[in-house]
Amino acid sequence: MRIEESYQGTHGRPLWLVLGSIAALLAVALVIYTTYGVYTIVRTTVAEMTNLPSIEILKEQAGLSSFLPAPTQAAGGEIAPTVQAGEGTPPPTTEPLLQKRINILLLGIDQRPGETGPFRTDSMIVVTIDPESGALGMLSIPRDLWVPIPGYGENRINTAHFLGDLHKYPGGGPALAKKTVSYNFGFPVHYYVRVNFEGFRRLIDMIGGIDIDVPHEIRDDQYPDENYGYDPLYIPAGRIHMDGDLALKYARTRKADNDFERARRQQQIILAVRDKVLSLNLLPSLIPKIPELLRTLSDSIQTDIPMDELIMLARLARDLNTENIKTAVIDETMTVPQTTPTGAYVLLPIREKIRPVVEDLFLSPLPTVAPKR
């Protein structure tokens, strides 16, 4: 069934920018695993962001004691990491990185037309790749997770990118977002890929759209348009062919279920993009064009992955088997919802529930995958 024509007609980016996020390796490599759309965020003011209560107060209000570790103050007021030395940031090495596991943070930024930043991230997925076995894992992190941000106190995890750009942190928002994820989850983040809405649409359309198995119908009469009005959305259950606009709406809508299920839909889109690229045997022709693609999409997609490693990752994608990919979402079983005194909604992480998931994805061997012939 093809229904993308029913949902075209959006001229320019919506003001409630949600991002489609591309994902794992940029350009082609990106196109391969890639693309995950993001949900709408109700933007809070900077004053609210900086005056939210401490994690200890929220823990007491929730009646819980086990969370990801709270920060401790180091000399000079810097928040000392709670992970062991060397865990938060990968150590310098002359060994080619593709000989060992690689963790890439995918960031979807809340960028509106004409804005230049700073931006919050509406979506965060960490992709872990084991070049030796050809295995892949994905972890979706909810934007409202309440965590320590190194050097800036506690806040929602999606604020790290905003603060990094706002305060000109070395490496900007992506660097502070990488450090925050490493700091709180205890594994290194080697690279990032950052994408905005336009990049999402262009990449999906560049490969001719994707096919998605929609498990149940989606009806959202209040899906936002670019003028703060509504653009009613209906997607029937079944196998649906989606262009960039419809794929974004599928990942973005909030009415069908909840944020955690939306995160799973985003992972579904990433795998659908990879399947499309591999099914059409596009890799051989796309790999030589990676530098050109990056230049073309530079206004929508940024990464710190070196070009030589990006090309190697794209080639590696041919040997990945989606049947053996591990995926996980930090969901309602691992968090406690809490409302701050200022009325902000946050999620308190439950450490003993999150730790086994992190260890399974990032600290234990991924399943061995037989190369595809």
GROMACS .gro file of N, CA and C in nm, residues 116-245:
model
  390
  116THR      N    1   1.968   2.950   1.450
  116THR     CA    2   2.109   2.908   1.443
  116THR      C    3   2.156   2.846   1.572
  117GLY      N    4   2.072   2.831   1.673
  117GLY     CA    5   2.110   2.763   1.796
  117GLY      C    6   2.124   2.858   1.912
  118PRO      N    7   2.152   2.804   2.031
  118PRO     CA    8   2.174   2.661   2.059
  118PRO      C    9   2.043   2.581   2.059
  119PHE      N   10   2.057   2.449   2.043
  119PHE     CA   11   1.942   2.361   2.032
  119PHE      C   12   1.947   2.250   2.135
  120ARG      N   13   1.828   2.210   2.179
  120ARG     CA   14   1.817   2.088   2.259
  120ARG      C   15   1.811   1.968   2.163
  121THR      N   16   1.842   1.851   2.217
  121THR     CA   17   1.823   1.730   2.137
  121THR      C   18   1.687   1.671   2.170
  122ASP      N   19   1.611   1.642   2.067
  122ASP     CA   20   1.482   1.576   2.085
  122ASP      C   21   1.497   1.425   2.084
  123SER      N   22   1.609   1.377   2.037
  123SER     CA   23   1.626   1.233   2.027
  123SER      C   24   1.772   1.196   2.046
  124MET      N   25   1.793   1.083   2.112
  124MET     CA   26   1.929   1.032   2.136
  124MET      C   27   1.927   0.880   2.125
  125ILE      N   28   2.007   0.826   2.035
  125ILE     CA   29   2.025   0.682   2.023
  125ILE      C   30   2.175   0.654   2.018
  126VAL      N   31   2.220   0.558   2.096
  126VAL     CA   32   2.359   0.516   2.089
  126VAL      C   33   2.363   0.386   2.008
  127VAL      N   34   2.442   0.387   1.902
  127VAL     CA   35   2.464   0.268   1.820
  127VAL      C   36   2.600   0.210   1.856
  128THR      N   37   2.606   0.081   1.884
  128THR     CA   38   2.733   0.015   1.912
  128THR      C   39   2.759  -0.089   1.803
  129ILE      N   40   2.880  -0.086   1.750
  129ILE     CA   41   2.917  -0.172   1.637
  129ILE      C   42   3.043  -0.249   1.672
  130ASP      N   43   3.039  -0.379   1.650
  130ASP     CA   44   3.156  -0.464   1.673
  130ASP      C   45   3.210  -0.505   1.536
  131PRO      N   46   3.317  -0.440   1.488
  131PRO     CA   47   3.368  -0.472   1.354
  131PRO      C   48   3.414  -0.616   1.339
  132GLU      N   49   3.462  -0.675   1.448
  132GLU     CA   50   3.514  -0.811   1.438
  132GLU      C   51   3.404  -0.912   1.408
  133SER      N   52   3.290  -0.898   1.477
  133SER     CA   53   3.180  -0.993   1.458
  133SER      C   54   3.077  -0.942   1.358
  134GLY      N   55   3.080  -0.811   1.326
  134GLY     CA   56   2.979  -0.755   1.238
  134GLY      C   57   2.846  -0.736   1.306
  135ALA      N   58   2.846  -0.729   1.441
  135ALA     CA   59   2.720  -0.717   1.516
  135ALA      C   60   2.690  -0.571   1.548
  136LEU      N   61   2.563  -0.545   1.572
  136LEU     CA   62   2.515  -0.409   1.595
  136LEU      C   63   2.416  -0.407   1.710
  137GLY      N   64   2.421  -0.302   1.794
  137GLY     CA   65   2.323  -0.282   1.900
  137GLY      C   66   2.279  -0.137   1.903
  138MET      N   67   2.158  -0.112   1.955
  138MET     CA   68   2.106   0.024   1.965
  138MET      C   69   2.039   0.044   2.099
  139LEU      N   70   2.064   0.160   2.161
  139LEU     CA   71   2.000   0.198   2.287
  139LEU      C   72   1.936   0.335   2.270
  140SER      N   73   1.805   0.345   2.292
  140SER     CA   74   1.735   0.472   2.289
  140SER      C   75   1.727   0.530   2.430
  141ILE      N   76   1.766   0.657   2.441
  141ILE     CA   77   1.768   0.726   2.570
  141ILE      C   78   1.657   0.831   2.570
  142PRO      N   79   1.565   0.828   2.666
  142PRO     CA   80   1.456   0.927   2.666
  142PRO      C   81   1.508   1.067   2.694
  143ARG      N   82   1.453   1.164   2.625
  143ARG     CA   83   1.500   1.303   2.634
  143ARG      C   84   1.482   1.362   2.773
  144ASP      N   85   1.381   1.312   2.848
  144ASP     CA   86   1.350   1.370   2.979
  144ASP      C   87   1.424   1.303   3.094
  145LEU      N   88   1.518   1.214   3.064
  145LEU     CA   89   1.592   1.146   3.170
  145LEU      C   90   1.671   1.249   3.251
  146TRP      N   91   1.655   1.244   3.382
  146TRP     CA   92   1.713   1.343   3.473
  146TRP      C   93   1.849   1.292   3.522
  147VAL      N   94   1.956   1.358   3.479
  147VAL     CA   95   2.091   1.309   3.505
  147VAL      C   96   2.185   1.424   3.536
  148PRO      N   97   2.303   1.392   3.595
  148PRO     CA   98   2.408   1.493   3.607
  148PRO      C   99   2.469   1.523   3.471
  149ILE      N  100   2.486   1.651   3.442
  149ILE     CA  101   2.557   1.695   3.322
  149ILE      C  102   2.692   1.748   3.367
  150PRO      N  103   2.802   1.686   3.329
  150PRO     CA  104   2.934   1.724   3.382
  150PRO      C  105   2.961   1.874   3.372
  151GLY      N  106   2.981   1.936   3.489
  151GLY     CA  107   3.011   2.077   3.495
  151GLY      C  108   2.890   2.168   3.505
  152TYR      N  109   2.768   2.113   3.494
  152TYR     CA  110   2.649   2.197   3.488
  152TYR      C  111   2.536   2.151   3.580
  153GLY      N  112   2.562   2.061   3.673
  153GLY     CA  113   2.458   2.015   3.763
  153GLY      C  114   2.363   1.916   3.698
  154GLU      N  115   2.246   1.895   3.763
  154GLU     CA  116   2.149   1.799   3.711
  154GLU      C  117   2.048   1.867   3.621
  155ASN      N  118   2.005   1.795   3.519
  155ASN     CA  119   1.904   1.846   3.427
  155ASN      C  120   1.858   1.732   3.338
  156ARG      N  121   1.763   1.760   3.251
  156ARG     CA  122   1.726   1.661   3.151
  156ARG      C  123   1.846   1.633   3.062
  157ILE      N  124   1.858   1.509   3.019
  157ILE     CA  125   1.974   1.473   2.938
  157ILE      C  126   1.973   1.545   2.803
  158ASN      N  127   1.856   1.585   2.755
  158ASN     CA  128   1.851   1.654   2.626
  158ASN      C  129   1.901   1.798   2.635
  159THR      N  130   1.931   1.844   2.757
  159THR     CA  131   1.982   1.979   2.777
  159THR      C  132   2.133   1.987   2.756
  160ALA      N  133   2.202   1.874   2.759
  160ALA     CA  134   2.348   1.875   2.749
  160ALA      C  135   2.394   1.942   2.619
  161HIS      N  136   2.334   1.907   2.509
  161HIS     CA  137   2.372   1.966   2.380
  161HIS      C  138   2.348   2.117   2.381
  162PHE      N  139   2.236   2.160   2.435
  162PHE     CA  140   2.202   2.302   2.445
  162PHE      C  141   2.308   2.378   2.524
  163LEU      N  142   2.343   2.324   2.642
  163LEU     CA  143   2.441   2.391   2.727
  163LEU      C  144   2.579   2.394   2.664
  164GLY      N  145   2.616   2.286   2.595
  164GLY     CA  146   2.746   2.283   2.530
  164GLY      C  147   2.762   2.391   2.425
  165ASP      N  148   2.657   2.412   2.346
  165ASP     CA  149   2.661   2.519   2.246
  165ASP      C  150   2.650   2.656   2.311
  166LEU      N  151   2.562   2.669   2.410
  166LEU     CA  152   2.540   2.798   2.475
  166LEU      C  153   2.666   2.852   2.541
  167HIS      N  154   2.739   2.765   2.610
  167HIS     CA  155   2.858   2.806   2.685
  167HIS      C  156   2.988   2.780   2.611
  168LYS      N  157   2.977   2.749   2.481
  168LYS     CA  158   3.096   2.727   2.397
  168LYS      C  159   3.189   2.622   2.459
  169TYR      N  160   3.130   2.513   2.503
  169TYR     CA  161   3.207   2.400   2.554
  169TYR      C  162   3.299   2.349   2.444
  170PRO      N  163   3.422   2.308   2.476
  170PRO     CA  164   3.512   2.257   2.372
  170PRO      C  165   3.448   2.143   2.292
  171GLY      N  166   3.433   2.164   2.163
  171GLY     CA  167   3.363   2.066   2.080
  171GLY      C  168   3.215   2.092   2.070
  172GLY      N  169   3.166   2.194   2.144
  172GLY     CA  170   3.027   2.234   2.134
  172GLY      C  171   2.928   2.137   2.197
  173GLY      N  172   2.801   2.151   2.157
  173GLY     CA  173   2.695   2.067   2.212
  173GLY      C  174   2.717   1.919   2.194
  174PRO      N  175   2.761   1.872   2.076
  174PRO     CA  176   2.783   1.728   2.060
  174PRO      C  177   2.885   1.672   2.157
  175ALA      N  178   2.992   1.748   2.184
  175ALA     CA  179   3.096   1.699   2.275
  175ALA      C  180   3.042   1.684   2.416
  176LEU      N  181   2.962   1.782   2.462
  176LEU     CA  182   2.907   1.771   2.597
  176LEU      C  183   2.801   1.661   2.603
  177ALA      N  184   2.726   1.643   2.497
  177ALA     CA  185   2.628   1.534   2.494
  177ALA      C  186   2.699   1.399   2.502
  178LYS      N  187   2.807   1.383   2.427
  178LYS     CA  188   2.886   1.259   2.432
  178LYS      C  189   2.939   1.235   2.573
  179LYS      N  190   2.994   1.340   2.633
  179LYS     CA  191   3.051   1.326   2.767
  179LYS      C  192   2.943   1.291   2.869
  180THR      N  193   2.825   1.351   2.854
  180THR     CA  194   2.716   1.325   2.948
  180THR      C  195   2.670   1.180   2.941
  181VAL      N  196   2.658   1.127   2.821
  181VAL     CA  197   2.619   0.987   2.806
  181VAL      C  198   2.726   0.896   2.866
  182SER      N  199   2.852   0.921   2.835
  182SER     CA  200   2.961   0.840   2.891
  182SER      C  201   2.961   0.847   3.043
  183TYR      N  202   2.947   0.968   3.094
  183TYR     CA  203   2.951   0.996   3.237
  183TYR      C  204   2.845   0.917   3.313
  184ASN      N  205   2.726   0.911   3.256
  184ASN     CA  206   2.614   0.849   3.327
  184ASN      C  207   2.597   0.700   3.303
  185PHE      N  208   2.646   0.650   3.191
  185PHE     CA  209   2.623   0.509   3.159
  185PHE      C  210   2.748   0.424   3.163
  186GLY      N  211   2.866   0.487   3.171
  186GLY     CA  212   2.988   0.411   3.196
  186GLY      C  213   3.051   0.344   3.076
  187PHE      N  214   3.017   0.387   2.953
  187PHE     CA  215   3.086   0.335   2.836
  187PHE      C  216   3.133   0.453   2.751
  188PRO      N  217   3.241   0.437   2.674
  188PRO     CA  218   3.289   0.548   2.592
  188PRO      C  219   3.198   0.575   2.473
  189VAL      N  220   3.188   0.700   2.436
  189VAL     CA  221   3.120   0.739   2.313
  189VAL      C  222   3.226   0.796   2.220
  190HIS      N  223   3.254   0.726   2.112
  190HIS     CA  224   3.366   0.764   2.025
  190HIS      C  225   3.330   0.876   1.928
  191TYR      N  226   3.209   0.869   1.873
  191TYR     CA  227   3.172   0.964   1.768
  191TYR      C  228   3.026   1.007   1.786
  192TYR      N  229   2.989   1.111   1.711
  192TYR     CA  230   2.849   1.152   1.708
  192TYR      C  231   2.807   1.173   1.563
  193VAL      N  232   2.677   1.165   1.541
  193VAL     CA  233   2.613   1.207   1.417
  193VAL      C  234   2.496   1.295   1.457
  194ARG      N  235   2.494   1.418   1.405
  194ARG     CA  236   2.387   1.512   1.439
  194ARG      C  237   2.310   1.546   1.312
  195VAL      N  238   2.178   1.545   1.321
  195VAL     CA  239   2.096   1.565   1.201
  195VAL      C  240   1.973   1.647   1.236
  196ASN      N  241   1.927   1.725   1.140
  196ASN     CA  242   1.803   1.798   1.160
  196ASN      C  243   1.694   1.743   1.067
  197PHE      N  244   1.578   1.803   1.074
  197PHE     CA  245   1.461   1.753   1.003
  197PHE      C  246   1.482   1.742   0.852
  198GLU      N  247   1.542   1.844   0.794
  198GLU     CA  248   1.560   1.843   0.649
  198GLU      C  249   1.651   1.728   0.606
  199GLY      N  250   1.754   1.701   0.686
  199GLY     CA  251   1.842   1.590   0.653
  199GLY      C  252   1.769   1.457   0.654
  200PHE      N  253   1.680   1.440   0.749
  200PHE     CA  254   1.600   1.318   0.756
  200PHE      C  255   1.519   1.298   0.629
  201ARG      N  256   1.445   1.401   0.591
  201ARG     CA  257   1.359   1.389   0.473
  201ARG      C  258   1.441   1.360   0.347
  202ARG      N  259   1.551   1.429   0.332
  202ARG     CA  260   1.632   1.414   0.210
  202ARG      C  261   1.691   1.274   0.200
  203LEU      N  262   1.735   1.219   0.312
  203LEU     CA  263   1.794   1.086   0.307
  203LEU      C  264   1.690   0.979   0.276
  204ILE      N  265   1.572   0.990   0.339
  204ILE     CA  266   1.466   0.893   0.311
  204ILE      C  267   1.425   0.901   0.163
  205ASP      N  268   1.406   1.022   0.114
  205ASP     CA  269   1.364   1.038  -0.025
  205ASP      C  270   1.474   0.997  -0.122
  206MET      N  271   1.600   1.014  -0.082
  206MET     CA  272   1.713   0.981  -0.168
  206MET      C  273   1.716   0.833  -0.203
  207ILE      N  274   1.665   0.748  -0.111
  207ILE     CA  275   1.665   0.604  -0.138
  207ILE      C  276   1.528   0.555  -0.184
  208GLY      N  277   1.438   0.648  -0.216
  208GLY     CA  278   1.308   0.608  -0.270
  208GLY      C  279   1.206   0.568  -0.167
  209GLY      N  280   1.225   0.613  -0.041
  209GLY     CA  281   1.130   0.580   0.065
  209GLY      C  282   1.161   0.445   0.129
  210ILE      N  283   1.085   0.412   0.232
  210ILE     CA  284   1.106   0.288   0.307
  210ILE      C  285   0.973   0.217   0.328
  211ASP      N  286   0.980   0.088   0.357
  211ASP     CA  287   0.861   0.008   0.386
  211ASP      C  288   0.859  -0.026   0.535
  212ILE      N  289   0.749   0.005   0.600
  212ILE     CA  290   0.734  -0.013   0.744
  212ILE      C  291   0.613  -0.100   0.773
  213ASP      N  292   0.627  -0.197   0.862
  213ASP     CA  293   0.514  -0.274   0.912
  213ASP      C  294   0.455  -0.200   1.031
  214VAL      N  295   0.342  -0.136   1.010
  214VAL     CA  296   0.276  -0.058   1.115
  214VAL      C  297   0.188  -0.154   1.196
  215PRO      N  298   0.217  -0.175   1.325
  215PRO     CA  299   0.147  -0.279   1.402
  215PRO      C  300   0.001  -0.247   1.431
  216HIS      N  301  -0.033  -0.119   1.442
  216HIS     CA  302  -0.173  -0.081   1.466
  216HIS      C  303  -0.195   0.056   1.405
  217GLU      N  304  -0.320   0.085   1.372
  217GLU     CA  305  -0.348   0.212   1.307
  217GLU      C  306  -0.313   0.330   1.397
  218ILE      N  307  -0.275   0.439   1.334
  218ILE     CA  308  -0.238   0.561   1.406
  218ILE      C  309  -0.329   0.672   1.360
  219ARG      N  310  -0.397   0.734   1.454
  219ARG     CA  311  -0.484   0.848   1.423
  219ARG      C  312  -0.446   0.963   1.517
  220ASP      N  313  -0.405   1.072   1.458
  220ASP     CA  314  -0.363   1.188   1.537
  220ASP      C  315  -0.427   1.312   1.476
  221ASP      N  316  -0.542   1.351   1.531
  221ASP     CA  317  -0.614   1.467   1.477
  221ASP      C  318  -0.547   1.599   1.513
  222GLN      N  319  -0.451   1.594   1.604
  222GLN     CA  320  -0.383   1.717   1.646
  222GLN      C  321  -0.235   1.716   1.609
  223TYR      N  322  -0.204   1.645   1.503
  223TYR     CA  323  -0.065   1.647   1.457
  223TYR      C  324  -0.031   1.791   1.414
  224PRO      N  325   0.077   1.849   1.466
  224PRO     CA  326   0.103   1.992   1.443
  224PRO      C  327   0.156   2.022   1.303
  225ASP      N  328   0.109   2.133   1.245
  225ASP     CA  329   0.166   2.178   1.119
  225ASP      C  330   0.266   2.290   1.146
  226GLU      N  331   0.317   2.351   1.038
  226GLU     CA  332   0.423   2.450   1.055
  226GLU      C  333   0.375   2.584   1.107
  227ASN      N  334   0.244   2.602   1.118
  227ASN     CA  335   0.189   2.731   1.162
  227ASN      C  336   0.119   2.720   1.297
  228TYR      N  337   0.160   2.623   1.376
  228TYR     CA  338   0.100   2.600   1.508
  228TYR      C  339  -0.047   2.560   1.497
  229GLY      N  340  -0.087   2.515   1.379
  229GLY     CA  341  -0.220   2.459   1.362
  229GLY      C  342  -0.212   2.308   1.363
  230TYR      N  343  -0.309   2.243   1.297
  230TYR     CA  344  -0.314   2.097   1.298
  230TYR      C  345  -0.316   2.043   1.155
  231ASP      N  346  -0.253   1.930   1.138
  231ASP     CA  347  -0.250   1.858   1.011
  231ASP      C  348  -0.288   1.714   1.042
  232PRO      N  349  -0.419   1.683   1.050
  232PRO     CA  350  -0.463   1.550   1.094
  232PRO      C  351  -0.392   1.438   1.021
  233LEU      N  352  -0.353   1.338   1.098
  233LEU     CA  353  -0.273   1.227   1.045
  233LEU      C  354  -0.347   1.095   1.067
  234TYR      N  355  -0.349   1.014   0.964
  234TYR     CA  356  -0.402   0.878   0.978
  234TYR      C  357  -0.310   0.784   0.902
  235ILE      N  358  -0.264   0.678   0.969
  235ILE     CA  359  -0.183   0.574   0.907
  235ILE      C  360  -0.247   0.441   0.941
  236PRO      N  361  -0.293   0.364   0.844
  236PRO     CA  362  -0.355   0.235   0.873
  236PRO      C  363  -0.251   0.132   0.914
  237ALA      N  364  -0.297   0.028   0.980
  237ALA     CA  365  -0.208  -0.083   1.014
  237ALA      C  366  -0.172  -0.159   0.886
  238GLY      N  367  -0.057  -0.223   0.889
  238GLY     CA  368  -0.014  -0.301   0.773
  238GLY      C  369   0.120  -0.254   0.720
  239ARG      N  370   0.162  -0.309   0.609
  239ARG     CA  371   0.290  -0.272   0.548
  239ARG      C  372   0.269  -0.148   0.462
  240ILE      N  373   0.336  -0.041   0.498
  240ILE     CA  374   0.314   0.089   0.435
  240ILE      C  375   0.445   0.140   0.375
  241HIS      N  376   0.436   0.191   0.253
  241HIS     CA  377   0.551   0.258   0.192
  241HIS      C  378   0.547   0.405   0.233
  242MET      N  379   0.657   0.456   0.286
  242MET     CA  380   0.662   0.592   0.339
  242MET      C  381   0.772   0.672   0.271
  243ASP      N  382   0.738   0.796   0.234
  243ASP     CA  383   0.841   0.889   0.190
  243ASP      C  384   0.896   0.961   0.314
  244GLY      N  385   0.984   1.059   0.292
  244GLY     CA  386   1.047   1.126   0.405
  244GLY      C  387   0.949   1.194   0.498
  245ASP      N  388   0.849   1.262   0.442
  245ASP     CA  389   0.751   1.332   0.525
  245ASP      C  390   0.671   1.236   0.611
   0.00000   0.00000   0.00000
